[in-house]
Amino acid sequence: MYEIVDRERSGGNRFGRYIVRFYTSCVGVKRLYLVSSFTSYIPGRFVMRRSGDICDAWTRLWEGYYPYFFVDSLFDVYEDDNPHKIEMNFLGKRIKASIADVGIERLKKSLEEGGLHPDYIEHVETDPVFLSRYIDKIVIRLRALKNEVRDVDVVAIDYEGGRRIYNMEKFFTDDYYDYFETYVNKDLARYIFILDLGNKKVFYGYKGFEDTRYIEPRKIFGYPRKTWWIGTIYYLIFPDSFYNADPNNDPPNKISPEIIPRPRGFLGGDLKGVIEKIDHLKKLGIEAIYMTPIHLSPSYHRYDVSDYFSIDPYLGDENDLKRLIEKAHLDDIKIIIDLVPHHASPCIKEMIEILREGKRSRFWRWFRFIIDDLDELDEETRELFREFILKRCKEVPEKLKEKKPFYETFLGTWHMIDWNHDEEEVINFFRAYVRYWLSLGIDGLRIDVAHGISDHSIENIFKELRTFGEDKMLILEIMNDITNYELGINSVSAMNYDLYNMSLRFFVNKEIDAYEYVKSLNKIYSKLPIYTANSLYNLLGSHDTPRIYTVINKDIRLLKIMYTLLFIIYGSPSIYYGDEIGMEGGGDPDNRRAMIWDEKLWNKEIYEHIKRLIKLRKKFETLRIGFTRLYPIDRDTLVIKRFLDEESIIGVFTRENIRRRYLVIKPSQIKIRYPEKRLVIDLREGYRVLRHRSSRPRYVEVLL
């Protein structure tokens, strides 16, 4: 079951997100997890805390309908008594999930009854969604129930006592709320809102509706200066597949790169290969490299780490990493490596000690065991597991595969044992990891399966990382619903799979129209701090997705449209190695084929288009740090406008496959000042990028 306990409050009468308690009976169950969209349907983020026969978990949520259920250590699903249920897939099986109505039905009733609802006028200055520092500006947001507030002004006082009134733009309306935004160009000491209700104007201050006391923020989250990761251009490298520059460190049983589809196994790529091919990235215009794990591991993908403080010798050594960092930095390229704190290889030394000492080992509590001691294992399981360990966890014996692991794992695989992030020693272990690798000069980390570990643990990793400077960054892997995480507070960025999935639904599968596509994206951006929204790791491909060129059936026109959108919209565009040359591949592991270095086999049309996009993004700062607005034009067409001061960059995109198509729009549709009554845009290629100057002389020029 669930209950809405309260809402966040500021000043006593200003409300924010809902505080929700989920609970269920846990009689006879050792451990339960809360699973929902806000955990990406993976257990781990919320461990249910036991009180007698009841286990519960608390969280903050935006209003919405949330499917949820509870699972134990073996992924068995536990239903509660909530009568509202839906069927859904979970790890390949059909289950019934309960539905939590977090404020939606009450919102609907409030809209139906009309009038004014002050408790739905929301601004929480401690939440960077509503108040944030963005380079030389301070961004202020407020939202109110749809059509109840006509207009909003902000009276802002700076530290010198200067007073100025800013009008707030209503930049988005969803099914329930109007969203207002403005920005202040000076430091902000205190401020108050003036709400135009149509028949009167009222103040909205520290205590909320009709209060005249100014809001005085104690801390404003954000960044007062430009940071390299806002709007940067990433390149994702899967090291084993990239380039083999040193045959001396090759694995003994390499697979052939000619085998299609690619099987699991080592191709032999190494760090020297990345160093040798840095010039390719520099020529392309890449600004940051994100590498999947480089640590000692039994597998080619290295997500089952057996030593977090060494580099896999098949990839090289620390000197190779230092040379890579040095070479990349000379070319103004940042280096980010993958941290895997959710699970490890059972061959990690802490687990080996547990196998010798059992529960007496200090490391027993570092992992989550289903049994209470090793004595509970039958002899056959002991022997099979011992065989698995003796073979360095490379291959699970067939008979062991028939058994369930005696420890919690990532998705039920024997290869990956879960860390217990309830233990402070585990958190300290990963803080030590951060210190070790950051001291070598890397620029940031990406946390694998961040949706499966506690917010407390992520916060500690981020704090440790920031001891190395404000220029060190953290990306979270979140597969679903990024708005219900502490982005902008305990991290810098997240992988934007929400954008990826919605783009496929709109452009490729045509499951939604442009109105739904724009509304879905606006819902995300309106619930993120602007500095986070503009730092999101935007992707069309990764080591976890099929190759985008394969997904779209090698439709180059569509690929160019989608990449152009990726380089225009909020966030930091990324390129998965080989996507810039049109590499193909299905699901894992076929999406990890060997990089093609023979330029005669490259798709030069794709390559040159991506180079042009990178050049365009570097030329116009508006594309890197500008604000964003999205406008649906018709069912198949949308406009993305990036703007900063007097300049706007306008991207127009259609999914219609009609070669002779000119789009006519009014400047007012996309809120630009232009002397002509209409804009005629050539959309025969499916996209067009324009530049608009709002200062005189006003003009529009075609960039792409």
Short mmCIF file of C-alpha atoms in Angstrom, two decimals, residues 107-586:
data_model
loop_
_atom_site.label_atom_id
_atom_site.label_comp_id
_atom_site.label_asym_id
_atom_site.label_seq_id
_atom_site.Cartn_x
_atom_site.Cartn_y
_atom_site.Cartn_z
CA LEU A 107 -5.70 17.84 -9.09
CA LYS A 108 -8.47 16.81 -11.47
CA LYS A 109 -11.16 17.70 -8.94
CA SER A 110 -9.56 21.08 -8.32
CA LEU A 111 -9.55 21.83 -12.03
CA GLU A 112 -13.18 20.75 -12.40
CA GLU A 113 -14.45 22.85 -9.50
CA GLY A 114 -12.75 26.02 -10.76
CA GLY A 115 -11.90 28.99 -8.60
CA LEU A 116 -8.50 29.58 -7.08
CA HIS A 117 -6.32 27.01 -5.31
CA PRO A 118 -3.38 28.71 -3.56
CA ASP A 119 -1.92 25.37 -2.41
CA TYR A 120 -1.25 24.59 -6.07
CA ILE A 121 0.79 27.75 -6.58
CA GLU A 122 4.25 26.31 -6.14
CA HIS A 123 7.71 27.72 -5.63
CA VAL A 124 10.27 26.06 -3.34
CA GLU A 125 13.51 28.05 -3.19
CA THR A 126 15.48 25.11 -1.73
CA ASP A 127 14.69 23.03 -4.83
CA PRO A 128 16.90 23.95 -7.83
CA VAL A 129 14.00 23.11 -10.14
CA PHE A 130 12.45 26.39 -8.94
CA LEU A 131 15.54 28.47 -8.16
CA SER A 132 19.00 27.91 -9.62
CA ARG A 133 22.18 29.71 -10.53
CA TYR A 134 22.99 29.33 -14.21
CA ILE A 135 26.28 30.92 -15.30
CA ASP A 136 25.64 34.70 -15.12
CA LYS A 137 21.91 34.35 -14.46
CA ILE A 138 19.61 33.20 -11.68
CA VAL A 139 16.63 31.24 -13.01
CA ILE A 140 13.33 31.56 -11.16
CA ARG A 141 10.33 29.32 -11.78
CA LEU A 142 6.80 29.09 -10.44
CA ARG A 143 3.89 26.90 -11.41
CA ALA A 144 0.16 27.26 -10.79
CA LEU A 145 -2.98 25.32 -11.57
CA LYS A 146 -3.87 25.74 -15.23
CA ASN A 147 -5.64 29.03 -16.09
CA GLU A 148 -5.85 30.20 -12.47
CA VAL A 149 -2.98 32.71 -12.67
CA ARG A 150 -3.03 34.98 -15.72
CA ASP A 151 0.43 36.52 -15.38
CA VAL A 152 3.35 36.62 -12.93
CA ASP A 153 5.96 39.27 -12.10
CA VAL A 154 8.95 38.90 -9.82
CA VAL A 155 10.18 41.82 -7.73
CA ALA A 156 13.90 41.13 -7.26
CA ILE A 157 16.23 42.91 -4.83
CA ASP A 158 19.99 42.54 -5.30
CA TYR A 159 22.65 42.75 -2.58
CA GLU A 160 23.19 46.45 -3.25
CA GLY A 161 19.53 47.18 -2.65
CA GLY A 162 18.67 47.59 -6.32
CA ARG A 163 15.08 46.74 -7.20
CA ARG A 164 13.79 45.46 -10.50
CA ILE A 165 10.59 43.82 -11.73
CA TYR A 166 10.83 40.89 -14.15
CA ASN A 167 7.89 39.48 -16.05
CA MET A 168 7.76 35.68 -16.10
CA GLU A 169 7.13 33.83 -19.36
CA LYS A 170 4.52 31.09 -19.34
CA PHE A 171 6.73 28.63 -21.17
CA PHE A 172 4.74 25.42 -20.86
CA THR A 173 1.28 24.14 -19.99
CA ASP A 174 0.55 20.48 -19.30
CA ASP A 175 -2.73 18.79 -18.36
CA TYR A 176 -2.78 20.42 -14.93
CA TYR A 177 -0.27 23.25 -14.54
CA ASP A 178 0.99 26.44 -16.13
CA TYR A 179 4.76 26.84 -15.79
CA PHE A 180 6.36 30.29 -15.51
CA GLU A 181 10.04 31.18 -15.84
CA THR A 182 12.31 34.21 -15.86
CA TYR A 183 15.92 34.95 -15.08
CA VAL A 184 17.70 37.66 -13.13
CA ASN A 185 20.99 39.02 -14.41
CA LYS A 186 22.33 40.09 -11.01
CA ASP A 187 22.87 38.39 -7.69
CA LEU A 188 19.60 37.83 -5.91
CA ALA A 189 19.23 38.74 -2.23
CA ARG A 190 15.47 38.47 -1.91
CA TYR A 191 12.38 38.42 -4.08
CA ILE A 192 8.59 38.23 -4.10
CA PHE A 193 5.99 37.32 -6.74
CA ILE A 194 3.06 39.41 -7.93
CA LEU A 195 0.26 37.20 -9.26
CA ASP A 196 -2.23 38.58 -11.76
CA LEU A 197 -5.46 36.68 -11.11
CA GLY A 198 -7.48 38.58 -13.69
CA ASN A 199 -9.73 40.41 -11.24
CA LYS A 200 -6.95 41.43 -8.86
CA LYS A 201 -3.23 41.22 -8.18
CA VAL A 202 -1.81 39.63 -5.03
CA PHE A 203 1.61 39.02 -3.54
CA TYR A 204 3.05 35.55 -3.18
CA GLY A 205 5.83 35.73 -0.62
CA TYR A 206 7.68 33.76 2.02
CA LYS A 207 4.54 32.31 3.59
CA GLY A 208 2.82 31.89 0.26
CA PHE A 209 -0.40 33.36 -1.06
CA GLU A 210 -1.11 37.00 -0.09
CA ASP A 211 2.01 37.19 2.07
CA THR A 212 4.13 40.32 1.61
CA ARG A 213 7.31 39.03 3.21
CA TYR A 214 10.16 38.57 0.71
CA ILE A 215 11.73 35.16 0.09
CA GLU A 216 15.40 35.21 1.10
CA PRO A 217 17.22 32.13 -0.21
CA ARG A 218 20.02 30.83 2.00
CA LYS A 219 21.62 28.81 -0.79
CA ILE A 220 21.12 28.76 -4.53
CA PHE A 221 22.22 25.55 -6.26
CA GLY A 222 23.96 25.76 -9.61
CA TYR A 223 27.09 27.11 -11.27
CA PRO A 224 28.09 30.79 -11.45
CA ARG A 225 30.52 30.16 -14.31
CA LYS A 226 30.54 28.16 -17.52
CA THR A 227 31.48 24.57 -16.86
CA TRP A 228 32.88 22.24 -19.47
CA TRP A 229 30.12 19.64 -19.18
CA ILE A 230 27.23 22.03 -19.95
CA GLY A 231 26.53 21.34 -23.60
CA THR A 232 29.73 19.37 -24.17
CA ILE A 233 30.11 16.75 -26.94
CA TYR A 234 30.71 13.18 -25.75
CA TYR A 235 32.15 10.13 -27.46
CA LEU A 236 31.43 6.74 -25.87
CA ILE A 237 34.19 4.14 -26.24
CA PHE A 238 33.81 0.44 -25.50
CA PRO A 239 37.55 -0.20 -25.06
CA ASP A 240 37.70 -3.87 -26.10
CA SER A 241 36.07 -3.04 -29.44
CA PHE A 242 37.77 0.24 -30.29
CA TYR A 243 41.34 -0.40 -31.46
CA ASN A 244 44.06 -2.93 -30.68
CA ALA A 245 47.37 -1.04 -30.70
CA ASP A 246 49.35 -3.47 -28.51
CA PRO A 247 49.18 -7.17 -29.49
CA ASN A 248 51.48 -7.98 -26.55
CA ASN A 249 48.63 -7.62 -24.05
CA ASP A 250 46.01 -9.50 -26.06
CA PRO A 251 43.74 -12.07 -24.38
CA PRO A 252 44.71 -15.67 -25.24
CA ASN A 253 41.39 -16.53 -26.92
CA LYS A 254 40.38 -13.56 -29.02
CA ILE A 255 37.32 -13.70 -31.23
CA SER A 256 37.52 -12.62 -34.85
CA PRO A 257 36.17 -9.15 -35.68
CA GLU A 258 34.84 -10.66 -38.91
CA ILE A 259 32.19 -12.73 -37.11
CA ILE A 260 28.76 -11.13 -37.57
CA PRO A 261 26.75 -10.92 -35.39
CA ARG A 262 29.44 -10.27 -32.80
CA PRO A 263 29.62 -13.00 -30.15
CA ARG A 264 30.59 -12.45 -26.52
CA GLY A 265 34.34 -12.47 -26.04
CA PHE A 266 37.47 -10.37 -26.31
CA LEU A 267 38.49 -8.50 -29.46
CA GLY A 268 41.66 -7.12 -27.89
CA GLY A 269 41.15 -3.36 -27.91
CA ASP A 270 43.28 -1.47 -25.38
CA LEU A 271 44.12 1.93 -23.92
CA LYS A 272 47.02 2.41 -26.30
CA GLY A 273 44.45 2.00 -29.06
CA VAL A 274 42.44 4.89 -27.66
CA ILE A 275 45.62 7.00 -27.43
CA GLU A 276 46.54 6.17 -31.00
CA LYS A 277 43.10 7.14 -32.29
CA ILE A 278 42.68 10.39 -30.34
CA ASP A 279 43.38 12.26 -33.57
CA HIS A 280 40.20 10.77 -35.06
CA LEU A 281 38.21 12.24 -32.18
CA LYS A 282 40.01 15.58 -32.38
CA LYS A 283 39.31 15.81 -36.10
CA LEU A 284 35.66 15.02 -35.47
CA GLY A 285 35.48 17.71 -32.77
CA ILE A 286 34.86 15.56 -29.68
CA GLU A 287 35.23 17.29 -26.30
CA ALA A 288 34.86 14.41 -23.80
CA ILE A 289 35.49 10.66 -23.88
CA TYR A 290 33.37 8.36 -21.75
CA MET A 291 34.88 4.86 -21.49
CA THR A 292 33.02 1.81 -20.23
CA PRO A 293 34.83 -0.06 -17.39
CA ILE A 294 38.60 -0.48 -17.58
CA HIS A 295 39.20 -2.47 -14.38
CA LEU A 296 40.27 -6.08 -13.91
CA SER A 297 37.37 -8.35 -14.77
CA PRO A 298 36.64 -11.87 -16.06
CA SER A 299 34.54 -10.54 -18.95
CA TYR A 300 35.11 -8.54 -22.11
CA HIS A 301 32.58 -5.88 -21.04
CA ARG A 302 34.16 -5.55 -17.55
CA TYR A 303 30.93 -4.74 -15.72
CA ASP A 304 31.75 -7.58 -13.30
CA VAL A 305 34.78 -5.95 -11.69
CA SER A 306 37.15 -8.15 -9.67
CA ASP A 307 39.60 -5.39 -8.68
CA TYR A 308 38.46 -1.78 -8.54
CA PHE A 309 41.99 -0.48 -7.97
CA SER A 310 43.72 -1.91 -11.02
CA ILE A 311 43.39 -1.74 -14.78
CA ASP A 312 42.73 -4.93 -16.69
CA PRO A 313 46.12 -5.98 -18.12
CA TYR A 314 44.39 -6.83 -21.40
CA LEU A 315 43.78 -3.07 -21.67
CA GLY A 316 47.13 -1.89 -20.34
CA ASP A 317 48.22 -0.36 -17.06
CA GLU A 318 48.08 2.88 -15.09
CA ASN A 319 50.86 4.41 -17.14
CA ASP A 320 48.77 3.87 -20.25
CA LEU A 321 45.83 5.58 -18.57
CA LYS A 322 48.03 8.50 -17.51
CA ARG A 323 49.33 8.85 -21.06
CA LEU A 324 45.77 8.77 -22.37
CA ILE A 325 44.70 11.49 -19.93
CA GLU A 326 47.74 13.60 -20.82
CA LYS A 327 47.21 13.20 -24.56
CA ALA A 328 43.48 13.91 -24.30
CA HIS A 329 44.00 17.00 -22.15
CA LEU A 330 46.54 18.38 -24.61
CA ASP A 331 43.78 18.14 -27.21
CA ASP A 332 41.21 19.72 -24.85
CA ILE A 333 39.36 16.42 -24.43
CA LYS A 334 38.07 15.31 -21.02
CA ILE A 335 38.19 11.71 -19.75
CA ILE A 336 35.32 10.03 -17.89
CA ILE A 337 35.47 6.42 -16.70
CA ASP A 338 32.74 4.01 -15.65
CA LEU A 339 32.26 3.22 -11.96
CA VAL A 340 30.26 0.05 -11.21
CA PRO A 341 29.13 0.34 -7.57
CA HIS A 342 25.96 -1.74 -7.86
CA HIS A 343 27.58 -5.15 -8.29
CA ALA A 344 30.96 -6.86 -8.61
CA SER A 345 32.47 -10.14 -9.74
CA PRO A 346 32.25 -12.91 -7.10
CA CYS A 347 36.00 -13.26 -7.69
CA ILE A 348 36.67 -9.98 -5.93
CA LYS A 349 39.09 -10.51 -3.03
CA GLU A 350 36.54 -9.53 -0.37
CA MET A 351 34.27 -12.33 -1.57
CA ILE A 352 37.16 -14.79 -1.66
CA GLU A 353 37.79 -14.07 2.01
CA ILE A 354 34.11 -14.65 2.76
CA LEU A 355 34.36 -18.08 1.14
CA ARG A 356 37.18 -18.91 3.56
CA GLU A 357 35.82 -17.28 6.71
CA GLY A 358 32.07 -17.34 6.21
CA LYS A 359 30.02 -15.02 8.37
CA ARG A 360 33.06 -14.35 10.58
CA SER A 361 34.57 -12.23 7.81
CA ARG A 362 34.23 -8.45 8.21
CA PHE A 363 33.22 -8.41 4.57
CA TRP A 364 30.11 -10.55 5.08
CA ARG A 365 28.00 -7.42 5.55
CA TRP A 366 29.50 -5.79 2.45
CA PHE A 367 27.27 -7.92 0.23
CA ARG A 368 23.64 -9.00 0.43
CA PHE A 369 23.38 -12.71 1.13
CA ILE A 370 20.15 -14.67 0.96
CA ILE A 371 21.50 -17.30 3.35
CA ASP A 372 22.56 -16.61 6.95
CA ASP A 373 25.87 -18.47 6.63
CA LEU A 374 27.76 -20.63 4.14
CA ASP A 375 26.94 -23.72 6.22
CA GLU A 376 23.45 -23.62 4.72
CA LEU A 377 24.77 -24.46 1.24
CA ASP A 378 24.44 -28.05 0.08
CA GLU A 379 27.61 -29.85 -0.93
CA GLU A 380 26.84 -29.80 -4.65
CA THR A 381 26.35 -26.02 -4.69
CA ARG A 382 29.57 -25.57 -2.71
CA GLU A 383 31.56 -27.63 -5.20
CA LEU A 384 30.02 -26.02 -8.26
CA PHE A 385 30.62 -22.54 -6.88
CA ARG A 386 34.20 -23.46 -5.95
CA GLU A 387 34.71 -24.61 -9.55
CA PHE A 388 33.30 -21.27 -10.76
CA ILE A 389 35.73 -19.35 -8.54
CA LEU A 390 38.73 -21.52 -9.49
CA LYS A 391 38.02 -20.71 -13.14
CA ARG A 392 38.19 -17.00 -12.17
CA CYS A 393 34.45 -16.51 -12.63
CA LYS A 394 34.75 -16.67 -16.40
CA GLU A 395 32.08 -19.30 -16.99
CA VAL A 396 29.26 -20.54 -14.78
CA PRO A 397 29.08 -24.36 -14.64
CA GLU A 398 25.94 -25.63 -16.36
CA LYS A 399 24.60 -27.30 -13.22
CA LEU A 400 25.15 -24.11 -11.23
CA LYS A 401 23.04 -22.19 -13.77
CA GLU A 402 20.12 -24.40 -12.76
CA LYS A 403 20.36 -23.13 -9.19
CA LYS A 404 19.51 -19.73 -7.78
CA PRO A 405 22.41 -17.66 -6.40
CA PHE A 406 22.81 -17.57 -2.62
CA TYR A 407 23.53 -13.84 -2.80
CA GLU A 408 21.69 -10.93 -4.35
CA THR A 409 22.72 -10.28 -7.93
CA PHE A 410 22.21 -8.00 -10.88
CA LEU A 411 19.22 -9.49 -12.71
CA GLY A 412 19.82 -12.97 -11.29
CA THR A 413 23.22 -13.69 -12.84
CA TRP A 414 25.89 -15.57 -10.84
CA HIS A 415 28.53 -13.31 -12.43
CA MET A 416 27.46 -10.18 -10.54
CA ILE A 417 27.07 -10.01 -6.75
CA ASP A 418 25.34 -6.93 -5.31
CA TRP A 419 27.12 -4.57 -2.95
CA ASN A 420 25.29 -3.68 0.27
CA HIS A 421 25.07 0.10 0.25
CA ASP A 422 23.47 0.11 3.69
CA GLU A 423 26.97 -0.47 5.04
CA GLU A 424 29.05 2.67 5.57
CA GLU A 425 32.21 0.62 4.95
CA VAL A 426 30.96 -0.07 1.42
CA ILE A 427 30.33 3.63 0.87
CA ASN A 428 33.82 4.36 2.21
CA PHE A 429 35.21 1.74 -0.19
CA PHE A 430 33.80 3.66 -3.12
CA ARG A 431 34.92 6.99 -1.69
CA ALA A 432 38.43 5.50 -1.68
CA TYR A 433 37.88 4.47 -5.30
CA VAL A 434 37.00 8.06 -6.20
CA ARG A 435 40.13 9.38 -4.47
CA TYR A 436 42.37 6.85 -6.19
CA TRP A 437 41.26 7.42 -9.77
CA LEU A 438 40.59 11.15 -9.55
CA SER A 439 44.14 11.62 -8.28
CA LEU A 440 45.34 10.29 -11.65
CA GLY A 441 43.68 13.20 -13.42
CA ILE A 442 40.40 11.88 -14.79
CA ASP A 443 37.66 14.47 -15.15
CA GLY A 444 34.60 12.57 -14.00
CA LEU A 445 32.74 9.34 -13.42
CA ARG A 446 29.66 7.69 -14.80
CA ILE A 447 27.80 5.53 -12.27
CA ASP A 448 26.48 2.31 -13.74
CA VAL A 449 22.99 1.21 -12.55
CA ALA A 450 22.64 4.39 -10.49
CA HIS A 451 18.90 3.72 -10.32
CA GLY A 452 19.70 0.57 -8.32
CA ILE A 453 21.66 2.08 -5.42
CA SER A 454 20.67 4.43 -2.64
CA ASP A 455 20.60 8.21 -3.01
CA HIS A 456 22.73 8.36 0.15
CA SER A 457 25.50 6.37 -1.52
CA ILE A 458 25.43 8.49 -4.69
CA GLU A 459 25.55 11.63 -2.58
CA ASN A 460 28.69 10.40 -0.80
CA ILE A 461 30.40 9.51 -4.07
CA PHE A 462 29.59 12.98 -5.42
CA LYS A 463 30.87 14.70 -2.28
CA GLU A 464 34.16 12.81 -2.51
CA LEU A 465 34.48 13.62 -6.20
CA ARG A 466 33.95 17.32 -5.54
CA THR A 467 36.90 17.40 -3.12
CA PHE A 468 38.95 17.36 -6.33
CA GLY A 469 37.32 20.54 -7.61
CA GLU A 470 34.11 21.99 -8.96
CA ASP A 471 35.17 20.97 -12.47
CA LYS A 472 34.80 17.24 -11.72
CA MET A 473 31.51 15.77 -12.84
CA LEU A 474 29.25 12.78 -12.22
CA ILE A 475 26.85 11.16 -14.71
CA LEU A 476 24.17 8.75 -13.48
CA GLU A 477 22.84 5.85 -15.50
CA ILE A 478 19.08 6.17 -15.11
CA MET A 479 17.00 4.18 -17.56
CA ASN A 480 13.60 5.71 -16.79
CA ASP A 481 11.97 8.79 -15.22
CA ILE A 482 14.98 11.03 -14.52
CA THR A 483 12.82 13.74 -12.93
CA ASN A 484 12.36 11.83 -9.66
CA TYR A 485 16.06 11.75 -8.79
CA GLU A 486 18.18 14.33 -6.97
CA LEU A 487 19.80 15.55 -10.18
CA GLY A 488 21.63 18.82 -9.77
CA ILE A 489 22.17 18.11 -6.06
CA ASN A 490 23.91 14.72 -5.83
CA SER A 491 25.17 14.60 -9.42
CA VAL A 492 25.75 16.75 -12.48
CA SER A 493 24.06 14.78 -15.24
CA ALA A 494 22.23 11.60 -16.21
CA MET A 495 21.98 9.50 -19.33
CA ASN A 496 18.84 10.75 -21.05
CA TYR A 497 17.15 7.49 -22.02
CA ASP A 498 13.81 9.29 -21.68
CA LEU A 499 14.71 11.44 -24.70
CA TYR A 500 16.07 8.38 -26.53
CA ASN A 501 12.89 6.34 -26.03
CA MET A 502 10.52 9.18 -26.89
CA SER A 503 12.51 10.02 -30.03
CA LEU A 504 12.17 6.43 -31.21
CA ARG A 505 8.45 6.53 -30.46
CA PHE A 506 8.01 9.74 -32.46
CA PHE A 507 10.44 9.48 -35.37
CA VAL A 508 10.83 5.72 -35.88
CA ASN A 509 7.79 3.85 -34.59
CA LYS A 510 5.37 6.78 -34.99
CA GLU A 511 3.49 5.81 -31.83
CA ILE A 512 3.04 9.43 -30.75
CA ASP A 513 2.57 12.70 -32.59
CA ALA A 514 4.55 15.93 -32.25
CA TYR A 515 2.13 17.32 -29.67
CA GLU A 516 2.69 14.36 -27.33
CA TYR A 517 6.43 14.31 -28.06
CA VAL A 518 6.84 17.99 -27.16
CA LYS A 519 4.62 17.69 -24.09
CA SER A 520 6.60 14.70 -22.82
CA LEU A 521 9.92 16.50 -23.27
CA ASN A 522 8.63 19.68 -21.65
CA LYS A 523 7.44 17.67 -18.65
CA ILE A 524 11.02 16.51 -18.16
CA TYR A 525 12.73 19.87 -18.64
CA SER A 526 10.25 21.73 -16.43
CA LYS A 527 11.06 19.37 -13.54
CA LEU A 528 14.84 19.60 -13.77
CA PRO A 529 17.20 22.43 -12.81
CA ILE A 530 18.16 24.22 -15.99
CA TYR A 531 21.88 23.54 -15.45
CA THR A 532 21.04 19.82 -15.23
CA ALA A 533 18.72 19.85 -18.24
CA ASN A 534 21.50 21.42 -20.28
CA SER A 535 24.03 18.85 -19.04
CA LEU A 536 22.04 15.69 -19.76
CA TYR A 537 23.92 12.99 -21.63
CA ASN A 538 21.75 12.83 -24.76
CA LEU A 539 22.13 9.72 -26.87
CA LEU A 540 20.96 7.85 -29.93
CA GLY A 541 23.09 4.84 -29.14
CA SER A 542 25.14 3.18 -26.42
CA HIS A 543 26.65 -0.18 -25.49
CA ASP A 544 23.19 -1.10 -24.10
CA THR A 545 21.12 -0.29 -27.21
CA PRO A 546 21.02 -1.62 -30.78
CA ARG A 547 22.91 0.54 -33.25
CA ILE A 548 20.77 3.48 -34.32
CA TYR A 549 21.62 2.91 -38.00
CA THR A 550 20.19 -0.61 -37.67
CA VAL A 551 17.16 0.54 -35.68
CA ILE A 552 16.11 2.94 -38.46
CA ASN A 553 16.81 0.41 -41.24
CA LYS A 554 19.69 2.48 -42.64
CA ASP A 555 17.45 5.45 -43.44
CA ILE A 556 20.16 8.12 -43.73
CA ARG A 557 17.64 10.94 -44.10
CA LEU A 558 15.98 9.99 -40.82
CA LEU A 559 19.35 9.55 -39.12
CA LYS A 560 20.40 13.06 -40.11
CA ILE A 561 17.12 14.48 -38.79
CA MET A 562 17.52 12.72 -35.44
CA TYR A 563 21.17 13.68 -35.01
CA THR A 564 20.39 17.29 -35.89
CA LEU A 565 17.73 17.33 -33.17
CA LEU A 566 20.22 15.80 -30.72
CA PHE A 567 22.64 18.67 -31.37
CA ILE A 568 19.98 21.38 -31.10
CA ILE A 569 18.00 20.35 -28.03
CA TYR A 570 18.86 20.92 -24.34
CA GLY A 571 21.77 18.84 -23.11
CA SER A 572 25.07 17.39 -24.23
CA PRO A 573 25.02 15.28 -27.40
CA SER A 574 26.92 12.00 -27.46
CA ILE A 575 28.17 9.70 -30.18
CA TYR A 576 28.61 5.98 -29.61
CA TYR A 577 31.87 4.87 -31.23
CA GLY A 578 31.25 4.00 -34.87
CA ASP A 579 27.84 5.64 -35.13
CA GLU A 580 29.56 8.57 -36.81
CA ILE A 581 30.49 6.29 -39.72
CA GLY A 582 27.25 4.31 -39.96
CA MET A 583 28.19 1.12 -38.12
CA GLU A 584 25.47 -1.50 -37.80
CA GLY A 585 24.60 -3.91 -35.01
CA GLY A 586 21.71 -5.48 -33.15
#
